[in-house]
């Protein structure tokens, strides 16, 4: 197959929801970093407004992603096996937690859009962040168990680090012909999930990380995920 031109590759990347969200995530991280740098007050204000609007825009993209999460759970339950494998159990737990996060976050959308303010905004959003935190913890546990207990070869492994990356994924046992993640890809995913854990962790006050630290973690994980997402969008 002929090598696609860079403009064509970029078009493929931005035409996919995952690629578009990842691009916005990069801008989001950079604007958050901009708010913490010693700049003039006007620039800091612009970065703050940009970060808020980009964050809201990313929420539009993942508004219905909870459907994919709950579909993953249904697909696993529909297999009919009375005994679930470790991977199936962890996948169901992760998808359930991530789905609950997305549902609860979605209920606060009108408040964030300044359309309909509600008194329960903060407690509901905090509960959403808890489910997000739990989902990433489950993903980390699964990756660690894969590293310790299973033979590995090579393929990219997805996780809860960013909600959009879970959309449409299928859970369950891999087919005999489907390769399992390599040690390098699992370690890479472990780093990504561990850094992503600081986002909900800091919002909940469970992980003592500064806003700048969270922004840098977001930037690093975006860069680490970028090659895999870029490659997928070119297929």
PDB file of C-alpha atoms in Angstrom:
ATOM      1  CA  UNK A   1       0.000   0.000   0.000  1.00  0.00           C
ATOM      2  CA  UNK A   2       1.330   3.418  -0.976  1.00  0.00           C
ATOM      3  CA  UNK A   3       2.361   5.747   1.817  1.00  0.00           C
ATOM      4  CA  UNK A   4      -0.329   8.331   2.480  1.00  0.00           C
ATOM      5  CA  UNK A   5       0.658  11.970   2.336  1.00  0.00           C
ATOM      6  CA  UNK A   6       0.904  13.865   5.609  1.00  0.00           C
ATOM      7  CA  UNK A   7      -2.194  16.007   4.857  1.00  0.00           C
ATOM      8  CA  UNK A   8      -4.177  12.821   4.141  1.00  0.00           C
ATOM      9  CA  UNK A   9      -2.946  11.199   7.357  1.00  0.00           C
ATOM     10  CA  UNK A  10      -3.856  14.323   9.295  1.00  0.00           C
ATOM     11  CA  UNK A  11      -7.302  14.349   7.686  1.00  0.00           C
ATOM     12  CA  UNK A  12      -7.831  10.706   8.662  1.00  0.00           C
ATOM     13  CA  UNK A  13      -6.711  11.463  12.200  1.00  0.00           C
ATOM     14  CA  UNK A  14      -8.933  14.488  12.752  1.00  0.00           C
ATOM     15  CA  UNK A  15     -11.908  12.830  11.021  1.00  0.00           C
ATOM     16  CA  UNK A  16     -12.062  10.180  13.738  1.00  0.00           C
ATOM     17  CA  UNK A  17     -13.645  11.022  17.075  1.00  0.00           C
ATOM     18  CA  UNK A  18     -10.724   9.520  18.979  1.00  0.00           C
ATOM     19  CA  UNK A  19      -8.175  11.464  16.947  1.00  0.00           C
ATOM     20  CA  UNK A  20     -10.100  14.715  17.241  1.00  0.00           C
ATOM     21  CA  UNK A  21     -10.437  14.288  20.990  1.00  0.00           C
ATOM     22  CA  UNK A  22      -6.735  13.503  21.330  1.00  0.00           C
ATOM     23  CA  UNK A  23      -5.853  16.643  19.389  1.00  0.00           C
ATOM     24  CA  UNK A  24      -8.115  18.694  21.636  1.00  0.00           C
ATOM     25  CA  UNK A  25      -6.580  16.975  24.652  1.00  0.00           C
ATOM     26  CA  UNK A  26      -3.155  18.165  23.536  1.00  0.00           C
ATOM     27  CA  UNK A  27      -4.434  21.736  23.236  1.00  0.00           C
ATOM     28  CA  UNK A  28      -6.215  21.352  26.567  1.00  0.00           C
ATOM     29  CA  UNK A  29      -2.997  20.312  28.303  1.00  0.00           C
ATOM     30  CA  UNK A  30      -1.014  23.149  26.725  1.00  0.00           C
ATOM     31  CA  UNK A  31      -3.563  25.781  27.736  1.00  0.00           C
ATOM     32  CA  UNK A  32      -3.648  24.412  31.284  1.00  0.00           C
ATOM     33  CA  UNK A  33       0.128  24.663  31.411  1.00  0.00           C
ATOM     34  CA  UNK A  34      -0.200  28.222  30.111  1.00  0.00           C
ATOM     35  CA  UNK A  35      -2.346  29.164  33.094  1.00  0.00           C
ATOM     36  CA  UNK A  36       0.432  28.142  35.472  1.00  0.00           C
ATOM     37  CA  UNK A  37       3.348  29.863  33.768  1.00  0.00           C
ATOM     38  CA  UNK A  38       4.541  33.296  34.817  1.00  0.00           C
ATOM     39  CA  UNK A  39       2.901  35.288  32.034  1.00  0.00           C
ATOM     40  CA  UNK A  40       0.979  38.534  31.928  1.00  0.00           C
ATOM     41  CA  UNK A  41      -2.503  38.438  33.422  1.00  0.00           C
ATOM     42  CA  UNK A  42      -4.237  38.865  30.064  1.00  0.00           C
ATOM     43  CA  UNK A  43      -2.486  35.822  28.573  1.00  0.00           C
ATOM     44  CA  UNK A  44      -3.212  33.737  31.643  1.00  0.00           C
ATOM     45  CA  UNK A  45      -6.881  34.713  31.421  1.00  0.00           C
ATOM     46  CA  UNK A  46      -7.011  33.735  27.743  1.00  0.00           C
ATOM     47  CA  UNK A  47      -5.402  30.374  28.517  1.00  0.00           C
ATOM     48  CA  UNK A  48      -7.879  29.801  31.338  1.00  0.00           C
ATOM     49  CA  UNK A  49     -10.878  30.551  29.124  1.00  0.00           C
ATOM     50  CA  UNK A  50      -9.456  28.411  26.316  1.00  0.00           C
ATOM     51  CA  UNK A  51      -8.858  25.483  28.683  1.00  0.00           C
ATOM     52  CA  UNK A  52     -12.416  25.718  29.999  1.00  0.00           C
ATOM     53  CA  UNK A  53     -13.950  25.836  26.525  1.00  0.00           C
ATOM     54  CA  UNK A  54     -11.769  23.042  25.126  1.00  0.00           C
ATOM     55  CA  UNK A  55     -12.621  20.875  28.122  1.00  0.00           C
ATOM     56  CA  UNK A  56     -16.316  21.477  27.511  1.00  0.00           C
ATOM     57  CA  UNK A  57     -15.882  20.703  23.822  1.00  0.00           C
ATOM     58  CA  UNK A  58     -14.258  17.371  24.650  1.00  0.00           C
ATOM     59  CA  UNK A  59     -17.253  16.525  26.819  1.00  0.00           C
ATOM     60  CA  UNK A  60     -19.542  16.972  23.811  1.00  0.00           C
ATOM     61  CA  UNK A  61     -17.530  14.315  21.969  1.00  0.00           C
ATOM     62  CA  UNK A  62     -17.885  11.739  24.746  1.00  0.00           C
ATOM     63  CA  UNK A  63     -21.449  12.566  25.788  1.00  0.00           C
ATOM     64  CA  UNK A  64     -22.873   9.258  24.499  1.00  0.00           C
ATOM     65  CA  UNK A  65     -19.818   7.097  25.168  1.00  0.00           C
ATOM     66  CA  UNK A  66     -21.540   5.524  28.169  1.00  0.00           C
ATOM     67  CA  UNK A  67     -23.591   3.502  25.675  1.00  0.00           C
ATOM     68  CA  UNK A  68     -20.457   1.766  24.422  1.00  0.00           C
ATOM     69  CA  UNK A  69     -19.322   1.056  27.978  1.00  0.00           C
ATOM     70  CA  UNK A  70     -22.588  -0.596  28.974  1.00  0.00           C
ATOM     71  CA  UNK A  71     -22.678  -2.460  25.653  1.00  0.00           C
ATOM     72  CA  UNK A  72     -19.302  -3.971  26.553  1.00  0.00           C
ATOM     73  CA  UNK A  73     -20.813  -5.281  29.784  1.00  0.00           C
ATOM     74  CA  UNK A  74     -23.837  -6.671  27.954  1.00  0.00           C
ATOM     75  CA  UNK A  75     -21.625  -8.400  25.384  1.00  0.00           C
ATOM     76  CA  UNK A  76     -19.685 -10.172  28.132  1.00  0.00           C
ATOM     77  CA  UNK A  77     -22.846 -11.223  29.961  1.00  0.00           C
ATOM     78  CA  UNK A  78     -24.321 -12.461  26.672  1.00  0.00           C
ATOM     79  CA  UNK A  79     -21.520 -14.988  26.186  1.00  0.00           C
ATOM     80  CA  UNK A  80     -23.479 -17.387  28.380  1.00  0.00           C
ATOM     81  CA  UNK A  81     -20.456 -18.720  30.242  1.00  0.00           C
ATOM     82  CA  UNK A  82     -21.241 -19.472  33.880  1.00  0.00           C
ATOM     83  CA  UNK A  83     -17.590 -18.944  34.840  1.00  0.00           C
ATOM     84  CA  UNK A  84     -16.134 -15.577  33.893  1.00  0.00           C
ATOM     85  CA  UNK A  85     -12.449 -15.227  33.203  1.00  0.00           C
ATOM     86  CA  UNK A  86     -10.328 -12.759  35.121  1.00  0.00           C
ATOM     87  CA  UNK A  87     -10.151 -10.529  32.048  1.00  0.00           C
ATOM     88  CA  UNK A  88     -13.930 -10.573  31.602  1.00  0.00           C
ATOM     89  CA  UNK A  89     -14.563  -9.683  35.236  1.00  0.00           C
ATOM     90  CA  UNK A  90     -12.092  -6.802  35.150  1.00  0.00           C
ATOM     91  CA  UNK A  91     -13.423  -5.599  31.796  1.00  0.00           C
ATOM     92  CA  UNK A  92     -16.982  -5.583  33.148  1.00  0.00           C
ATOM     93  CA  UNK A  93     -15.911  -3.720  36.272  1.00  0.00           C
ATOM     94  CA  UNK A  94     -13.918  -1.159  34.295  1.00  0.00           C
ATOM     95  CA  UNK A  95     -16.645  -0.579  31.706  1.00  0.00           C
ATOM     96  CA  UNK A  96     -19.301  -0.290  34.424  1.00  0.00           C
ATOM     97  CA  UNK A  97     -17.287   2.258  36.400  1.00  0.00           C
ATOM     98  CA  UNK A  98     -16.405   4.236  33.288  1.00  0.00           C
ATOM     99  CA  UNK A  99     -20.018   4.167  32.123  1.00  0.00           C
ATOM    100  CA  UNK A 100     -21.230   5.493  35.469  1.00  0.00           C
ATOM    101  CA  UNK A 101     -18.641   8.268  35.310  1.00  0.00           C
ATOM    102  CA  UNK A 102     -19.850   9.317  31.870  1.00  0.00           C
ATOM    103  CA  UNK A 103     -23.527   9.188  32.876  1.00  0.00           C
ATOM    104  CA  UNK A 104     -22.998  11.288  35.992  1.00  0.00           C
ATOM    105  CA  UNK A 105     -20.748  13.738  34.173  1.00  0.00           C
ATOM    106  CA  UNK A 106     -23.375  14.090  31.449  1.00  0.00           C
ATOM    107  CA  UNK A 107     -26.021  15.154  33.960  1.00  0.00           C
ATOM    108  CA  UNK A 108     -23.963  18.270  34.752  1.00  0.00           C
ATOM    109  CA  UNK A 109     -23.593  19.356  31.127  1.00  0.00           C
ATOM    110  CA  UNK A 110     -26.392  21.944  31.153  1.00  0.00           C
ATOM    111  CA  UNK A 111     -24.946  23.495  34.296  1.00  0.00           C
ATOM    112  CA  UNK A 112     -21.518  23.849  32.679  1.00  0.00           C
ATOM    113  CA  UNK A 113     -23.133  25.334  29.580  1.00  0.00           C
ATOM    114  CA  UNK A 114     -24.804  27.977  31.806  1.00  0.00           C
ATOM    115  CA  UNK A 115     -28.210  26.846  30.565  1.00  0.00           C
ATOM    116  CA  UNK A 116     -29.662  25.288  33.707  1.00  0.00           C
ATOM    117  CA  UNK A 117     -27.888  25.665  37.039  1.00  0.00           C
ATOM    118  CA  UNK A 118     -28.442  23.002  39.693  1.00  0.00           C
ATOM    119  CA  UNK A 119     -27.607  22.874  43.388  1.00  0.00           C
ATOM    120  CA  UNK A 120     -26.365  19.274  43.207  1.00  0.00           C
ATOM    121  CA  UNK A 121     -23.675  20.009  40.605  1.00  0.00           C
ATOM    122  CA  UNK A 122     -20.606  19.597  42.835  1.00  0.00           C
ATOM    123  CA  UNK A 123     -21.588  16.397  44.719  1.00  0.00           C
ATOM    124  CA  UNK A 124     -22.659  14.644  41.517  1.00  0.00           C
ATOM    125  CA  UNK A 125     -19.464  15.642  39.726  1.00  0.00           C
ATOM    126  CA  UNK A 126     -17.386  14.393  42.649  1.00  0.00           C
ATOM    127  CA  UNK A 127     -19.176  11.046  42.493  1.00  0.00           C
ATOM    128  CA  UNK A 128     -18.461  10.947  38.763  1.00  0.00           C
ATOM    129  CA  UNK A 129     -14.773  11.528  39.419  1.00  0.00           C
ATOM    130  CA  UNK A 130     -14.792   8.646  41.918  1.00  0.00           C
ATOM    131  CA  UNK A 131     -16.070   6.248  39.260  1.00  0.00           C
ATOM    132  CA  UNK A 132     -13.425   7.564  36.843  1.00  0.00           C
ATOM    133  CA  UNK A 133     -10.763   6.974  39.494  1.00  0.00           C
ATOM    134  CA  UNK A 134     -12.036   3.434  40.115  1.00  0.00           C
ATOM    135  CA  UNK A 135     -12.056   2.650  36.377  1.00  0.00           C
ATOM    136  CA  UNK A 136      -8.423   3.673  35.989  1.00  0.00           C
ATOM    137  CA  UNK A 137      -7.457   1.690  39.102  1.00  0.00           C
ATOM    138  CA  UNK A 138      -9.100  -1.397  37.600  1.00  0.00           C
ATOM    139  CA  UNK A 139      -7.238  -0.818  34.331  1.00  0.00           C
ATOM    140  CA  UNK A 140      -3.958  -0.563  36.245  1.00  0.00           C
ATOM    141  CA  UNK A 141      -4.721  -3.771  38.147  1.00  0.00           C
ATOM    142  CA  UNK A 142      -5.523  -5.579  34.895  1.00  0.00           C
ATOM    143  CA  UNK A 143      -2.306  -4.426  33.271  1.00  0.00           C
ATOM    144  CA  UNK A 144      -0.238  -5.480  36.276  1.00  0.00           C
ATOM    145  CA  UNK A 145      -1.878  -8.909  36.301  1.00  0.00           C
ATOM    146  CA  UNK A 146      -1.216  -9.240  32.570  1.00  0.00           C
ATOM    147  CA  UNK A 147       2.443  -8.447  33.198  1.00  0.00           C
ATOM    148  CA  UNK A 148       2.724 -10.948  36.027  1.00  0.00           C
ATOM    149  CA  UNK A 149       0.532 -13.829  34.910  1.00  0.00           C
ATOM    150  CA  UNK A 150       0.233 -13.977  31.135  1.00  0.00           C
ATOM    151  CA  UNK A 151       2.623 -14.582  28.228  1.00  0.00           C
ATOM    152  CA  UNK A 152       2.927 -11.558  25.977  1.00  0.00           C
ATOM    153  CA  UNK A 153       3.601 -10.782  22.330  1.00  0.00           C
ATOM    154  CA  UNK A 154       2.752  -7.484  20.678  1.00  0.00           C
ATOM    155  CA  UNK A 155      -0.309  -5.268  20.272  1.00  0.00           C
ATOM    156  CA  UNK A 156      -1.530  -1.954  21.650  1.00  0.00           C
ATOM    157  CA  UNK A 157      -3.638  -2.208  24.819  1.00  0.00           C
ATOM    158  CA  UNK A 158      -6.483   0.200  25.538  1.00  0.00           C
ATOM    159  CA  UNK A 159      -7.545   1.542  28.930  1.00  0.00           C
ATOM    160  CA  UNK A 160      -9.741   3.956  30.878  1.00  0.00           C
ATOM    161  CA  UNK A 161      -7.198   6.778  30.895  1.00  0.00           C
ATOM    162  CA  UNK A 162      -9.358   8.765  28.542  1.00  0.00           C
ATOM    163  CA  UNK A 163     -13.019   8.120  28.084  1.00  0.00           C
ATOM    164  CA  UNK A 164     -13.149   8.441  24.316  1.00  0.00           C
ATOM    165  CA  UNK A 165     -10.626   5.678  23.858  1.00  0.00           C
ATOM    166  CA  UNK A 166     -13.060   3.115  25.276  1.00  0.00           C
ATOM    167  CA  UNK A 167     -15.890   3.775  22.876  1.00  0.00           C
ATOM    168  CA  UNK A 168     -16.963   0.822  20.803  1.00  0.00           C
ATOM    169  CA  UNK A 169     -14.418  -1.600  22.227  1.00  0.00           C
ATOM    170  CA  UNK A 170     -15.374  -5.247  22.644  1.00  0.00           C
ATOM    171  CA  UNK A 171     -14.680  -7.116  25.843  1.00  0.00           C
ATOM    172  CA  UNK A 172     -14.247 -10.789  26.490  1.00  0.00           C
ATOM    173  CA  UNK A 173     -11.734 -13.462  25.657  1.00  0.00           C
ATOM    174  CA  UNK A 174      -9.303 -12.708  22.837  1.00  0.00           C
ATOM    175  CA  UNK A 175      -9.603 -14.997  19.862  1.00  0.00           C
ATOM    176  CA  UNK A 176      -6.846 -17.586  19.384  1.00  0.00           C
ATOM    177  CA  UNK A 177      -5.454 -15.587  16.457  1.00  0.00           C
ATOM    178  CA  UNK A 178      -5.555 -12.268  18.320  1.00  0.00           C
ATOM    179  CA  UNK A 179      -2.135 -11.299  19.712  1.00  0.00           C
ATOM    180  CA  UNK A 180      -1.843 -10.185  23.302  1.00  0.00           C
ATOM    181  CA  UNK A 181       0.057  -7.090  24.452  1.00  0.00           C
ATOM    182  CA  UNK A 182       3.840  -7.067  24.563  1.00  0.00           C
ATOM    183  CA  UNK A 183       5.711  -6.297  27.755  1.00  0.00           C
ATOM    184  CA  UNK A 184       6.738  -2.921  26.343  1.00  0.00           C
ATOM    185  CA  UNK A 185       3.163  -1.968  25.423  1.00  0.00           C
ATOM    186  CA  UNK A 186       1.894  -3.100  28.828  1.00  0.00           C
ATOM    187  CA  UNK A 187       4.537  -1.064  30.634  1.00  0.00           C
ATOM    188  CA  UNK A 188       3.697   1.894  28.411  1.00  0.00           C
ATOM    189  CA  UNK A 189       0.015   1.496  29.275  1.00  0.00           C
ATOM    190  CA  UNK A 190       0.851   1.211  32.961  1.00  0.00           C
ATOM    191  CA  UNK A 191       2.697   4.535  32.823  1.00  0.00           C
ATOM    192  CA  UNK A 192      -0.182   6.160  30.932  1.00  0.00           C
ATOM    193  CA  UNK A 193      -2.834   4.933  33.360  1.00  0.00           C
ATOM    194  CA  UNK A 194      -0.746   5.843  36.403  1.00  0.00           C
ATOM    195  CA  UNK A 195      -0.297   9.396  35.143  1.00  0.00           C
ATOM    196  CA  UNK A 196      -3.950   9.668  34.129  1.00  0.00           C
ATOM    197  CA  UNK A 197      -4.930   8.599  37.640  1.00  0.00           C
ATOM    198  CA  UNK A 198      -3.636  11.942  38.904  1.00  0.00           C
ATOM    199  CA  UNK A 199      -6.442  13.776  37.076  1.00  0.00           C
ATOM    200  CA  UNK A 200      -9.469  12.435  38.991  1.00  0.00           C
ATOM    201  CA  UNK A 201      -7.265  11.828  42.025  1.00  0.00           C
ATOM    202  CA  UNK A 202      -6.306  15.487  42.268  1.00  0.00           C
ATOM    203  CA  UNK A 203      -9.885  16.654  41.668  1.00  0.00           C
ATOM    204  CA  UNK A 204     -11.034  14.459  44.546  1.00  0.00           C
ATOM    205  CA  UNK A 205      -8.155  15.507  46.779  1.00  0.00           C
ATOM    206  CA  UNK A 206      -6.966  11.903  47.008  1.00  0.00           C
ATOM    207  CA  UNK A 207      -3.656  12.526  45.226  1.00  0.00           C
ATOM    208  CA  UNK A 208      -1.707  15.645  46.240  1.00  0.00           C
ATOM    209  CA  UNK A 209      -0.751  16.988  42.820  1.00  0.00           C
ATOM    210  CA  UNK A 210      -0.688  20.627  41.735  1.00  0.00           C
ATOM    211  CA  UNK A 211      -2.665  21.891  38.752  1.00  0.00           C
ATOM    212  CA  UNK A 212       0.594  22.232  36.833  1.00  0.00           C
ATOM    213  CA  UNK A 213       1.499  18.645  37.690  1.00  0.00           C
ATOM    214  CA  UNK A 214      -1.844  17.409  36.379  1.00  0.00           C
ATOM    215  CA  UNK A 215      -1.434  19.430  33.176  1.00  0.00           C
ATOM    216  CA  UNK A 216       2.052  18.021  32.592  1.00  0.00           C
ATOM    217  CA  UNK A 217       0.779  14.484  33.255  1.00  0.00           C
ATOM    218  CA  UNK A 218      -1.993  15.073  30.707  1.00  0.00           C
ATOM    219  CA  UNK A 219       0.542  16.311  28.165  1.00  0.00           C
ATOM    220  CA  UNK A 220       2.841  13.313  28.680  1.00  0.00           C
ATOM    221  CA  UNK A 221       0.050  10.745  28.386  1.00  0.00           C
ATOM    222  CA  UNK A 222      -1.302  12.443  25.273  1.00  0.00           C
ATOM    223  CA  UNK A 223       2.118  12.192  23.634  1.00  0.00           C
ATOM    224  CA  UNK A 224       2.495   8.545  24.685  1.00  0.00           C
ATOM    225  CA  UNK A 225      -0.918   7.582  23.287  1.00  0.00           C
ATOM    226  CA  UNK A 226      -0.567   9.639  20.095  1.00  0.00           C
ATOM    227  CA  UNK A 227       1.422   7.146  17.925  1.00  0.00           C
ATOM    228  CA  UNK A 228      -1.019   4.288  18.539  1.00  0.00           C
ATOM    229  CA  UNK A 229      -4.104   6.408  17.841  1.00  0.00           C
ATOM    230  CA  UNK A 230      -2.459   7.950  14.777  1.00  0.00           C
ATOM    231  CA  UNK A 231      -1.682   4.480  13.428  1.00  0.00           C
ATOM    232  CA  UNK A 232      -5.210   3.200  14.030  1.00  0.00           C
ATOM    233  CA  UNK A 233      -6.790   6.091  12.151  1.00  0.00           C
ATOM    234  CA  UNK A 234      -4.716   5.331   9.045  1.00  0.00           C
ATOM    235  CA  UNK A 235      -6.129   1.800   8.644  1.00  0.00           C
TER     236      UNK A 235
END
